[in-house]
Coordinates of C-alpha atoms and ligand atoms in Angstrom, one line a residue:
M13 CA -7.8 50.2 -7.7
G14 CA -8.8 51.4 -11.1
M15 CA -7.6 48.3 -12.9
K16 CA -9.1 47.3 -16.2
V17 CA -9.6 43.6 -17.3
L18 CA -10.3 42.2 -20.7
V19 CA -12.7 39.3 -20.4
T20 CA -12.9 37.1 -23.5
G21 CA -16.0 35.0 -23.6
G22 CA -17.4 37.4 -20.9
C23 CA -21.0 37.0 -22.0
G24 CA -20.9 33.3 -21.4
Y25 CA -21.9 31.2 -18.3
I26 CA -18.7 31.5 -16.2
G27 CA -17.6 34.8 -17.8
S28 CA -20.7 36.7 -16.9
H29 CA -20.6 35.6 -13.2
T30 CA -16.9 36.4 -13.1
S31 CA -17.5 39.8 -14.6
V32 CA -19.9 40.7 -11.8
A33 CA -17.3 39.5 -9.2
L34 CA -14.6 41.7 -10.9
L35 CA -16.9 44.8 -11.0
Q36 CA -17.7 44.2 -7.3
A37 CA -14.0 44.0 -6.6
G38 CA -13.5 47.4 -8.2
F39 CA -12.2 46.4 -11.6
A40 CA -13.4 48.0 -14.9
V41 CA -14.4 45.2 -17.3
V42 CA -14.4 45.0 -21.1
L43 CA -16.3 41.9 -22.4
F44 CA -15.0 40.6 -25.7
D45 CA -17.3 38.0 -27.2
N46 CA -18.5 36.8 -30.6
L47 CA -21.9 35.9 -29.0
S48 CA -21.8 32.4 -30.6
N49 CA -23.0 30.8 -27.4
S50 CA -24.4 33.8 -25.5
T51 CA -26.3 37.0 -25.9
S52 CA -25.6 40.7 -25.4
A53 CA -28.7 40.8 -23.2
V54 CA -26.5 39.6 -20.3
L55 CA -24.9 43.1 -20.2
G56 CA -27.9 44.4 -18.3
P57 CA -27.8 42.0 -15.4
I58 CA -23.9 42.3 -15.2
A59 CA -24.2 46.1 -14.9
R60 CA -27.2 45.9 -12.5
L61 CA -25.4 43.4 -10.2
G62 CA -21.8 44.5 -10.6
G63 CA -21.9 48.2 -11.5
P64 CA -21.7 50.3 -14.6
K65 CA -18.0 50.0 -15.4
V66 CA -18.6 47.4 -18.0
T67 CA -18.7 47.5 -21.8
L68 CA -19.1 44.9 -24.5
V69 CA -17.0 44.6 -27.7
Q70 CA -18.2 42.1 -30.2
G71 CA -15.2 40.3 -31.6
D72 CA -13.6 37.0 -32.2
V73 CA -10.4 35.7 -30.7
R74 CA -9.5 34.0 -33.9
Q75 CA -9.4 37.4 -35.7
P76 CA -6.2 39.3 -35.1
D77 CA -7.8 42.6 -36.3
D78 CA -10.6 42.3 -33.7
L79 CA -8.0 41.8 -31.0
A80 CA -5.7 44.6 -32.2
Q81 CA -8.6 47.0 -32.1
V82 CA -9.7 46.2 -28.5
F83 CA -6.1 46.5 -27.3
A84 CA -5.7 49.8 -29.2
D85 CA -8.8 51.2 -27.6
H86 CA -8.1 50.2 -24.0
R87 CA -5.2 49.9 -21.7
F88 CA -5.6 46.6 -19.8
D89 CA -3.9 45.4 -16.7
A90 CA -4.8 41.7 -17.3
V91 CA -6.9 39.4 -19.5
I92 CA -9.2 36.5 -18.4
H93 CA -9.6 34.1 -21.3
F94 CA -12.9 32.2 -21.3
A95 CA -13.7 32.3 -25.0
G96 CA -13.9 29.0 -26.7
L97 CA -15.9 25.9 -27.4
K98 CA -16.6 23.4 -24.6
A99 CA -18.8 20.4 -25.6
V100 CA -16.9 17.1 -25.5
S101 CA -19.0 15.1 -27.8
E102 CA -19.2 17.9 -30.4
S103 CA -15.4 18.1 -30.3
V104 CA -15.2 14.5 -31.5
Q105 CA -17.4 15.4 -34.5
V106 CA -15.8 18.7 -35.5
P107 CA -12.2 18.7 -34.0
L108 CA -11.0 21.4 -36.4
N109 CA -13.5 23.9 -34.9
Y110 CA -12.2 23.1 -31.4
Y111 CA -8.5 23.5 -32.3
E112 CA -9.3 26.7 -34.2
H113 CA -11.4 28.4 -31.5
N114 CA -9.5 27.0 -28.5
V115 CA -5.9 26.7 -29.6
S116 CA -5.6 29.2 -32.5
G117 CA -7.8 31.6 -30.6
T118 CA -5.5 31.4 -27.6
L119 CA -2.4 31.9 -29.8
Q120 CA -3.9 35.0 -31.4
L121 CA -4.8 36.4 -28.1
L122 CA -1.2 35.8 -26.7
R123 CA 0.2 37.6 -29.8
A124 CA -2.1 40.6 -29.4
M125 CA -1.3 40.7 -25.6
D126 CA 2.5 40.6 -26.3
V127 CA 2.3 43.4 -28.9
A128 CA 0.2 45.5 -26.4
G129 CA 2.6 44.7 -23.5
V130 CA -0.2 43.1 -21.5
R131 CA 1.3 39.8 -20.1
R132 CA -0.9 38.8 -17.2
L133 CA -3.5 36.2 -18.1
V134 CA -6.0 33.9 -16.4
F135 CA -6.8 30.9 -18.4
S136 CA -9.8 28.6 -18.2
S137 CA -8.6 25.1 -18.1
S138 CA -10.5 22.0 -17.0
A139 CA -10.2 18.9 -14.9
T140 CA -10.5 17.0 -18.2
V141 CA -6.7 17.5 -18.7
Y142 CA -6.0 14.9 -16.0
A143 CA -5.3 11.3 -17.1
E144 CA -8.3 9.0 -16.6
D145 CA -6.5 6.7 -14.2
A146 CA -4.9 9.4 -12.0
A147 CA -5.8 8.9 -8.4
C148 CA -8.3 11.1 -6.5
P149 CA -8.2 13.5 -4.9
L150 CA -6.4 14.9 -8.0
N151 CA -3.6 17.3 -7.2
E152 CA -2.0 19.6 -9.7
S153 CA 1.0 17.3 -10.3
A154 CA -1.1 14.3 -11.3
A155 CA -0.5 12.8 -14.7
L156 CA -2.0 14.8 -17.6
D157 CA -3.6 13.3 -20.6
A158 CA -6.8 13.9 -22.6
T159 CA -9.1 11.5 -24.3
N160 CA -11.0 13.8 -26.7
P161 CA -10.2 16.9 -29.0
Y162 CA -11.8 19.3 -26.4
G163 CA -9.5 18.0 -23.7
R164 CA -6.5 18.0 -26.0
S165 CA -7.2 21.6 -27.0
K166 CA -7.0 22.6 -23.3
L167 CA -3.9 20.6 -22.8
M168 CA -2.2 22.1 -25.8
C169 CA -3.1 25.6 -24.5
E170 CA -1.6 24.8 -21.1
Q171 CA 1.6 23.6 -22.8
L172 CA 1.9 26.7 -25.0
L173 CA 1.3 28.9 -22.0
C174 CA 4.0 27.1 -20.1
D175 CA 6.5 27.6 -23.0
V176 CA 5.6 31.3 -23.3
Q177 CA 6.3 31.8 -19.5
A178 CA 9.5 29.9 -19.7
A179 CA 10.8 32.0 -22.6
D180 CA 9.9 35.4 -21.2
P181 CA 9.6 36.0 -17.4
R182 CA 7.5 39.0 -18.0
W183 CA 4.5 36.7 -18.6
Q184 CA 2.4 35.7 -15.6
V185 CA -0.3 33.1 -16.3
A186 CA -2.8 31.6 -13.9
V187 CA -4.1 28.3 -15.2
L188 CA -7.3 27.4 -13.4
R189 CA -8.5 23.8 -13.8
Y190 CA -12.3 23.9 -13.2
F191 CA -14.0 20.8 -12.0
N192 CA -17.8 20.7 -12.6
P193 CA -19.3 24.3 -12.5
V194 CA -23.0 24.4 -11.7
G195 CA -25.6 26.8 -10.2
A196 CA -26.4 30.4 -11.1
H197 CA -26.3 33.9 -9.7
P198 CA -28.5 33.9 -6.5
S199 CA -30.4 36.9 -7.9
G200 CA -31.9 34.6 -10.6
E201 CA -30.8 37.1 -13.2
M202 CA -27.9 35.2 -14.7
G203 CA -27.2 31.5 -15.3
E204 CA -26.2 28.9 -17.9
L205 CA -27.8 29.0 -21.4
P206 CA -27.3 25.6 -22.9
I207 CA -28.1 25.4 -26.6
G208 CA -30.1 22.3 -27.6
V209 CA -30.2 19.2 -25.5
P210 CA -27.9 19.7 -22.4
Q211 CA -24.9 17.3 -22.1
N212 CA -24.2 18.2 -18.5
L213 CA -26.0 16.9 -15.5
M214 CA -27.3 20.0 -13.8
P215 CA -29.0 21.6 -16.8
M216 CA -30.4 18.3 -17.7
I217 CA -31.9 18.0 -14.1
T218 CA -33.4 21.4 -14.2
Q219 CA -34.8 21.0 -17.8
A220 CA -36.3 17.6 -17.1
T221 CA -37.9 18.8 -13.8
K222 CA -39.3 21.8 -15.6
G223 CA -40.9 19.4 -18.2
L224 CA -38.7 20.6 -21.1
R225 CA -37.2 17.1 -21.4
P226 CA -39.1 13.8 -21.0
H227 CA -36.7 12.6 -18.3
L228 CA -33.2 12.6 -17.0
S229 CA -31.1 9.4 -17.8
I230 CA -28.8 8.4 -15.1
F231 CA -25.8 7.1 -16.9
G232 CA -24.7 4.0 -15.0
D233 CA -25.7 2.3 -11.8
D234 CA -22.8 -0.1 -11.4
Y235 CA -19.8 2.1 -10.8
P236 CA -17.6 1.1 -7.8
T237 CA -19.1 3.9 -5.7
P238 CA -21.3 3.7 -2.6
D239 CA -24.6 4.1 -4.6
G240 CA -23.3 2.8 -7.9
T241 CA -23.5 6.2 -9.7
A242 CA -20.5 8.3 -10.8
V243 CA -18.9 10.8 -8.5
R244 CA -17.9 14.4 -9.5
D245 CA -16.7 17.6 -7.8
Y246 CA -19.4 20.1 -8.4
I247 CA -18.6 23.8 -7.7
H248 CA -20.9 26.7 -7.5
V249 CA -20.2 29.2 -10.4
Q250 CA -20.1 32.0 -7.8
D251 CA -17.2 30.3 -6.0
L252 CA -15.5 29.8 -9.4
A253 CA -16.0 33.5 -10.1
A254 CA -14.3 34.4 -6.8
G255 CA -11.4 32.1 -7.7
H256 CA -10.7 34.3 -10.8
V257 CA -10.5 37.5 -8.6
A258 CA -8.2 35.6 -6.2
A259 CA -6.0 34.6 -9.1
L260 CA -5.6 38.2 -10.3
A261 CA -4.8 39.3 -6.7
Y262 CA -2.2 36.5 -6.4
M263 CA -0.4 37.5 -9.6
A264 CA -0.5 41.2 -8.6
H265 CA 1.0 40.5 -5.2
Q266 CA 3.4 37.6 -6.0
D267 CA 4.4 38.7 -9.4
K268 CA 4.2 35.2 -10.9
G269 CA 1.7 32.7 -12.3
L270 CA 0.3 29.5 -10.9
T271 CA -1.7 26.4 -11.9
V272 CA -4.5 25.3 -9.5
N273 CA -7.6 23.3 -9.3
L274 CA -10.9 25.0 -8.6
G275 CA -13.3 22.6 -7.0
T276 CA -14.7 21.9 -3.6
G277 CA -12.7 18.8 -2.8
R278 CA -15.9 16.8 -2.1
G279 CA -17.2 14.1 -4.4
V280 CA -20.9 14.0 -5.0
S281 CA -22.7 11.1 -6.8
V282 CA -25.3 11.6 -9.5
K283 CA -27.9 10.1 -7.2
E284 CA -26.9 12.3 -4.3
M285 CA -27.2 15.3 -6.6
I286 CA -30.7 14.3 -7.6
D287 CA -31.8 13.6 -4.0
T288 CA -30.4 16.9 -2.9
F289 CA -32.1 18.8 -5.7
E290 CA -35.5 17.2 -4.9
R291 CA -35.2 17.9 -1.1
V292 CA -33.9 21.5 -1.5
N293 CA -36.5 22.5 -4.1
A294 CA -39.4 20.3 -3.0
V295 CA -39.7 18.8 -6.5
Q296 CA -39.5 15.4 -8.2
V297 CA -36.8 14.9 -10.8
P298 CA -38.2 12.5 -13.5
Y299 CA -35.3 10.0 -14.1
R300 CA -34.6 6.7 -15.6
W301 CA -31.7 4.4 -15.3
A302 CA -29.5 4.0 -18.4
A303 CA -26.2 2.5 -19.5
R304 CA -22.9 4.1 -18.7
R305 CA -22.0 7.0 -21.0
A306 CA -18.9 6.2 -23.1
G307 CA -15.8 8.0 -21.9
D308 CA -17.1 8.6 -18.3
V309 CA -14.8 7.8 -15.3
A310 CA -16.2 6.5 -12.0
V311 CA -14.8 9.1 -9.6
R312 CA -13.2 12.5 -10.1
F313 CA -12.7 15.1 -7.4
A314 CA -10.1 17.7 -6.7
D315 CA -7.4 18.2 -4.1
V316 CA -8.1 21.9 -3.4
G317 CA -5.2 22.4 -1.0
L318 CA -2.9 24.3 -3.4
A319 CA -5.5 27.0 -4.3
Q320 CA -6.1 27.6 -0.6
Q321 CA -2.4 27.7 0.2
L322 CA -1.4 30.0 -2.6
M323 CA -4.5 32.2 -3.2
G324 CA -6.3 31.9 0.2
W325 CA -9.3 30.8 -1.8
R326 CA -11.7 28.0 -1.1
A327 CA -15.2 27.2 -2.2
Q328 CA -17.8 28.4 0.3
L329 CA -21.2 27.4 -1.2
S330 CA -22.9 24.1 -0.5
L331 CA -24.5 21.5 -2.7
D332 CA -27.9 22.8 -1.4
E333 CA -27.1 26.3 -2.7
M334 CA -26.0 24.9 -6.1
C335 CA -29.3 23.1 -6.4
R336 CA -31.4 26.0 -5.2
D337 CA -29.8 28.6 -7.4
A338 CA -29.8 26.4 -10.5
W339 CA -33.6 25.8 -10.0
R340 CA -34.3 29.5 -9.4
W341 CA -32.6 30.3 -12.7
Q342 CA -34.5 27.6 -14.6
T343 CA -37.9 28.7 -13.1
T344 CA -37.6 32.5 -12.9
G345 CA -34.5 33.6 -14.9
A346 CA -35.4 35.9 -17.8
G347 CA -33.1 34.2 -20.3
A348 CA -33.4 30.6 -19.1
P349 CA -34.6 28.1 -21.7
Ligands
NAD211 P1 -19.8 29.5 -22.6 O1 -20.0 28.8 -23.9 O2 -21.0 29.8 -21.8 O3 -19.0 30.8 -22.7 C1 -18.0 30.9 -23.7 C2 -18.2 32.3 -24.4 O4 -17.2 32.4 -25.4 C3 -19.5 32.4 -25.0 O5 -20.1 33.6 -24.6 C4 -19.2 32.4 -26.5 O6 -20.1 33.2 -27.3 C5 -17.8 32.9 -26.5 N1 -16.9 32.5 -27.7 C6 -16.8 31.2 -28.2 N2 -15.9 31.2 -29.2 C7 -15.4 32.5 -29.3 C8 -14.5 33.1 -30.1 N3 -13.9 32.5 -31.1 N4 -14.3 34.5 -30.0 C9 -14.9 35.2 -29.0 N5 -15.8 34.6 -28.2 C10 -16.1 33.3 -28.3 O7 -18.9 28.5 -21.7 P2 -18.5 28.5 -20.2 O8 -19.1 27.3 -19.5 O9 -18.7 29.9 -19.6 O10 -17.0 28.2 -20.3 C11 -16.0 29.2 -20.3 C12 -14.6 28.6 -20.4 O11 -14.4 27.7 -19.3 C13 -14.4 27.8 -21.7 O12 -13.1 28.0 -22.1 C14 -14.5 26.3 -21.2 O13 -13.8 25.5 -22.0 C15 -14.0 26.4 -19.8 N6 -14.5 25.4 -18.9 C16 -15.9 25.2 -18.8 C17 -16.4 24.2 -18.0 C18 -17.9 24.0 -17.8 O14 -18.3 22.9 -17.4 N7 -18.7 25.0 -18.1 C19 -15.5 23.4 -17.3 C20 -14.1 23.5 -17.4 C21 -13.7 24.6 -18.3
WQD212 C1 -21.5 14.5 -14.6 C2 -22.0 13.1 -14.2 C3 -22.5 11.7 -16.1 C4 -25.8 13.9 -17.8 C5 -17.9 17.5 -18.4 C6 -16.7 17.6 -19.3 C7 -15.6 18.3 -18.6 C8 -16.1 19.7 -18.0 C9 -17.3 19.5 -17.2 C10 -15.5 21.4 -19.5 C11 -21.4 12.0 -15.1 C12 -23.7 12.0 -15.3 C13 -24.7 13.5 -17.0 C14 -27.0 13.2 -17.8 C15 -26.0 11.7 -16.2 N1 -16.3 20.6 -19.0 N2 -24.9 12.4 -16.2 N3 -27.1 12.1 -17.0 O1 -18.7 14.5 -17.7 O2 -17.9 15.2 -15.4 O3 -17.5 16.7 -17.3 O4 -18.3 18.8 -18.0 O5 -14.3 21.5 -19.4 O6 -14.6 18.5 -19.5 O7 -16.3 16.3 -19.7 O8 -19.8 16.4 -16.5 O9 -22.2 17.1 -16.2 O10 -21.5 15.8 -18.3 O11 -21.6 14.7 -16.0 O12 -26.1 10.7 -15.5 O13 -27.9 13.5 -18.6 O14 -23.4 13.1 -14.5 O15 -22.5 10.4 -16.5 O16 -21.2 10.9 -14.2 P1 -18.5 15.6 -16.7 P2 -21.4 16.1 -16.8

């Protein structure tokens, strides 16, 4: 193939796994990352697992000069844009940071791509763009709305990407709406590196079980679900990575963009996740019941039909594998907290 892809935020959790999948599919990869939430040490595992056609450029998507330089130094066939900030509660505290990194960063990237004549993009969006009261399973035409600055920054990016494609048909954008990415590379060499106290369920489970946190709080026991705990659509990061390769293949073959959910289509409750984690790993998760977390919805899972229909992609890995790989990373991963 000989195609080269720029991966912004490529040293991060989803970017590192996707980079391995790209290398394995025959792409050359340039990681572009400011290392604000990751480390360059991940380059070793990426090259070991995926192959040597990978380099790291340290740069910031908010800086036009950094972007101009990387596009001057390489001829890219496509860009995958992961770089940005992703913590919902932090976005409420420092919204300007979120609009700057996520919206302004995306704008700067699009400008640089346009100048360089590279107009094929895969964009990391989120299930958080769906309106709270939209019915599950959520399909791509469900109502959109966001309830916090992080979600609004993703929605704004989706809207500006839509406008750019409408104005110039040379643009092809794959908007991928991730549900709840969890798990780690099965080698145990790569995984998530949450900074500080994790906000998300899976890193909280692994850290509490490891003894790094006193316990896991289960937020809410009175949701209208079979066991009273909230339901989400957890997807293995390896399946998510494969979804990005599928999106690039779709655009190359169909010569157009798309917007699809990346999930499993199956809802899993917090309690089911804990029970599965305990069974698969033969451990006990120290947990306590707590009040509902503000802003949480009861049930959220994807309709995954469109991704399968358009890209021929569907998630392959089970909840057992998500739990096994997350725990392997927590217990044996070199960079795990
Ligand atoms: P991550 O924090 O692990 O990775 C993001 C990477 O981007 C990091 O390596 C960070 O150093 C880098 N970065 C941040 N700001 C930058 C900037 N201005 N310039 C250059 N690099 C910058 O996060 P992740 O979980 O891998 O998420 C990747 C993308 O997927 C994000 O856009 C996120 O919003 C989106 N997303 C994540 C989830 C999730 O639950 N993890 C769900 C839906 C969508
Ligand atoms: C899952 C469930 C919690 C922690 C968030 C973002 C979303 C996307 C993915 C980026 C909920 C419960 C959690 C804990 C718990 N990210 N929980 N105890 O809220 O579905 O989605 O991450 O785009 O935008 O909002 O994921 O992992 O935080 O929570 O009981 O210590 O686990 O209440 O029901 P969420 P999560």
